[in-house]
Coordinates of C-alpha atoms in Angstrom, one line a residue:
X1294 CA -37.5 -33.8 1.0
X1295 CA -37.5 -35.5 4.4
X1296 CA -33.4 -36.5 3.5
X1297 CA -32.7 -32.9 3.4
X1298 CA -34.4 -32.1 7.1
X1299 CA -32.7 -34.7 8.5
X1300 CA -29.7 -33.9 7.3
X1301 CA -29.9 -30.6 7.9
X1302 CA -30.7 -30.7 11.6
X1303 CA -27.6 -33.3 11.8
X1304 CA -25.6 -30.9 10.4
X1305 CA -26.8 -28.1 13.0
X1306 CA -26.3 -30.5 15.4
X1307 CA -22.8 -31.5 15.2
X1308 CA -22.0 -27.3 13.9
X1309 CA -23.3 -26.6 17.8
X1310 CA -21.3 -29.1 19.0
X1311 CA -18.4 -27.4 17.1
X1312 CA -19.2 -24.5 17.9
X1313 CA -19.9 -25.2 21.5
X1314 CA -16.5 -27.0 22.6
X1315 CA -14.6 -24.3 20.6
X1316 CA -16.3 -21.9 23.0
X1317 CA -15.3 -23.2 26.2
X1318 CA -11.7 -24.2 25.2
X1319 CA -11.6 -19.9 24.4
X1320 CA -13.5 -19.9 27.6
X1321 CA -11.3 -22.1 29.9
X1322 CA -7.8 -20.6 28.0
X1323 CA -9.0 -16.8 29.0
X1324 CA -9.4 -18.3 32.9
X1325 CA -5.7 -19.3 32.4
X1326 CA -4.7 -15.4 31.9
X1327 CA -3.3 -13.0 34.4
X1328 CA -6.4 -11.0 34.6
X1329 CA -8.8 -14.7 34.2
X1330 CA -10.3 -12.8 31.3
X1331 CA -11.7 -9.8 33.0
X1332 CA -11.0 -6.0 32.8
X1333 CA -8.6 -4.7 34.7
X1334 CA -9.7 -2.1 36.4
X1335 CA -7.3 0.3 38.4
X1336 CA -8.4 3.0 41.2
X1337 CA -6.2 5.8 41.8
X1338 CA -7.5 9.0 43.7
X1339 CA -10.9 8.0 44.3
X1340 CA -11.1 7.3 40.1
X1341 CA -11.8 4.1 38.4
X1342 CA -9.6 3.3 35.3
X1343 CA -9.4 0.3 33.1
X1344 CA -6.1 -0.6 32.0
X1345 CA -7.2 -2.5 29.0
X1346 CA -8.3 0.6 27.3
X1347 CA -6.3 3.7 26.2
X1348 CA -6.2 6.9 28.1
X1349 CA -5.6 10.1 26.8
X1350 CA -3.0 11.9 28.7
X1351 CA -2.4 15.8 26.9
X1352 CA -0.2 16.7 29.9
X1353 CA 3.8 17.0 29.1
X1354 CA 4.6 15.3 32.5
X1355 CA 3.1 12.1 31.6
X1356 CA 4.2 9.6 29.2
X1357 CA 1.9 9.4 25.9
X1358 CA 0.2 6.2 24.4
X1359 CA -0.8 6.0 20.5
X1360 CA -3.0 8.2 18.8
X1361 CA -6.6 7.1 19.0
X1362 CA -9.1 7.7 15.5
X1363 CA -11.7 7.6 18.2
X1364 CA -10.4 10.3 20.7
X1365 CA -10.5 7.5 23.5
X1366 CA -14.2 6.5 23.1
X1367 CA -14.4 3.3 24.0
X1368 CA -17.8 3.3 23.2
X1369 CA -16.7 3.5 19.8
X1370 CA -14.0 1.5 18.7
X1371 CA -12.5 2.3 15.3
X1372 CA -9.7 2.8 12.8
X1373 CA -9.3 5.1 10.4
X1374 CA -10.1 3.0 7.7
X1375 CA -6.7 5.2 5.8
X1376 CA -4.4 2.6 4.4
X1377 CA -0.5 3.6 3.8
X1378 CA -1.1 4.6 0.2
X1379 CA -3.6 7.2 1.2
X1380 CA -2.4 10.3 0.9
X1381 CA -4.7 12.4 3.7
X1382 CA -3.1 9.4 6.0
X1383 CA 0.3 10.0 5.0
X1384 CA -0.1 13.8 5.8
X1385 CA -1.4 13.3 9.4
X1386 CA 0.8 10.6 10.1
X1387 CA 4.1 13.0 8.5
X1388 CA 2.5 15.9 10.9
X1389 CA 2.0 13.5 14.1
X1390 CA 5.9 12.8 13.3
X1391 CA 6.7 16.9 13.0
X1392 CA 4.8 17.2 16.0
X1393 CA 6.7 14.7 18.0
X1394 CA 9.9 15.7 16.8
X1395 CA 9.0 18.7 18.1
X1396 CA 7.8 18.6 21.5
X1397 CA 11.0 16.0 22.4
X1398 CA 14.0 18.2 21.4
X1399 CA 17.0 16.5 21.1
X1400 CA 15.5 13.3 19.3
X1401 CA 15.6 14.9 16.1
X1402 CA 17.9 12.4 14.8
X1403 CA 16.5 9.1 16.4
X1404 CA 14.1 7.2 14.7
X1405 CA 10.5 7.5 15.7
X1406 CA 8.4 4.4 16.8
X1407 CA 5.9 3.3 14.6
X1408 CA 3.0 3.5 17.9
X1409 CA 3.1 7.0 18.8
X1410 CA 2.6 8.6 15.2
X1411 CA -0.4 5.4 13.8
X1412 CA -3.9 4.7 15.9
X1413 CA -4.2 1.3 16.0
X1414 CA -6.8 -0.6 14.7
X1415 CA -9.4 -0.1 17.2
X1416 CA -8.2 3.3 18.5
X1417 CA -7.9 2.0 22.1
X1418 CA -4.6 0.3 22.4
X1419 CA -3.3 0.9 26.0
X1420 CA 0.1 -0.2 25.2
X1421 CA 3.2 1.1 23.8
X1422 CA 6.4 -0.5 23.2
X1423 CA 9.5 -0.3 25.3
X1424 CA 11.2 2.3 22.4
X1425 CA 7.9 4.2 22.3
X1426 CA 8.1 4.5 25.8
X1427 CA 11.8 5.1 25.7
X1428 CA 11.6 7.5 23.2
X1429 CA 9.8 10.0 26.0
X1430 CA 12.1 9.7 28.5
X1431 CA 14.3 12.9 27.9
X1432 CA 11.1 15.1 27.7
X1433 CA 9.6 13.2 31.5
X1434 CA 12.6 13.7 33.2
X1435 CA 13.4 17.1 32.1
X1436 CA 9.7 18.6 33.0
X1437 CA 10.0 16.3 36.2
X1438 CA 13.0 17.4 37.0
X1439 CA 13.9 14.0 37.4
X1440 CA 17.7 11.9 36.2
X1441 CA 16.9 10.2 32.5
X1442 CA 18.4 7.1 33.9
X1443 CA 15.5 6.9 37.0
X1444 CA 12.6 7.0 34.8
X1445 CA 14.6 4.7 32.1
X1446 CA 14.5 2.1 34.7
X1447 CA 10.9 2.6 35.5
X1448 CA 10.4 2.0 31.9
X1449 CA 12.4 -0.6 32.2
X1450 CA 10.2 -2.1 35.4
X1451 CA 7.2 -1.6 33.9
X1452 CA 7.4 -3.4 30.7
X1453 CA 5.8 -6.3 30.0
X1454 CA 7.6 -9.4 28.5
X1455 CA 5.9 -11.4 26.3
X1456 CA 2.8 -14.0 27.4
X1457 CA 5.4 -17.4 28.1
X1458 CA 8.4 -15.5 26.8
X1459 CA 6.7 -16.0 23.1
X1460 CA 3.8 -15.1 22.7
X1461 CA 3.8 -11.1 21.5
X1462 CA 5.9 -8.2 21.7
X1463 CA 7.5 -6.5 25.0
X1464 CA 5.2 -3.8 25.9
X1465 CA 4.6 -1.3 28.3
X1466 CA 1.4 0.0 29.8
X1467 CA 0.8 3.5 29.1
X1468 CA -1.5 4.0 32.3
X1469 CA 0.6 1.7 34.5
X1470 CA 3.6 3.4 33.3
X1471 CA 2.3 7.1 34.3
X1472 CA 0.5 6.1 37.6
X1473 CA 4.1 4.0 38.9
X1474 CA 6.0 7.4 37.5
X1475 CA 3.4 9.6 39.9
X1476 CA 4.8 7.7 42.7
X1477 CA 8.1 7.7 42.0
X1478 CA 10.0 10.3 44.0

């Protein structure tokens, strides 16, 4: 009996020393990252917004970021929990499409990115990729009255390249993207 106490508070020992250094290496790589780790929070007419966490913009002015299965609650995190062979997920995700298709006239024949018709899995993604973003850009300009090719470059400016040129995807801040287009005359 007293074998198995000892080794058992060993064992605790050295899993808290595991656990411990793991910790501070996760700790001490998050410091190392543009934003050391922390939210990033954005004001903009008096209004604090975090750019870490997806915003809901229903306006036809401003670019759109990826469904949320939580409306935007961030309180809430969540998918759907629908996987690909589910057929209620197949019919939203074939009506987000129509819809899209829709409101962007002229896309009809261009292929739709996979982001702005699927909630990710925690419902707040911020980000879209460069297409998804791209894919908007005839609608934004039109009801901005604005050239295609001047908010394609502010597309273009605003995405992201991967963390060390490896690490990820391109992407392009949904938030960032509508607050720099606001400013662009």
């Amino acid at each position: 009996m007293k074998n198995h106490i000892v080794t058992a508070f060993r064992l605790t020992f050295v899993m808290l020393a595991i656990v411990g250094i793991y910790l501070l290496i996760v700790y001490g790589g998050s410091k190392m990252l543009p934003t050391k780790g922390n939210a990033e929070i954005i004001t903009q007419s008096g209004q604090k917004f975090y750019a870490n966490i997806g915003q809901e913009f229903k306006s036809e002015k401003y670019f759109h970021g990826r469904p949320s299965s939580v409306n935007y609650n961030a309180a809430g995190s969540g998918g759907s929990n629908k996987g690909p062979s589910n057929e209620e997920y197949l019919e939203t995700v074939k009506k987000r499409i129509d819809t899209l298709k829709m409101e962007h006239p002229g896309m009809e024949n261009t292929k739709v990115p996979v982001e702005l018709v699927t909630a990710s899995g925690s419902g707040l993604d911020p980000d879209i990729s460069e297409e998804g973003a791209l894919y908007q850009v005839k609608k934004i300009a039109e009801v901005r009255n604005l050239s295609e090719e001047k908010v394609r470059d502010l597309v273009k400016n605003q995405t992201e390249k991967p963390f060390l040129g490896l690490l990820g995807p391109s992407k392009v801040n949904v938030l960032k993207l509508n607050i720099a287009l606001d400013q662009l005359k």
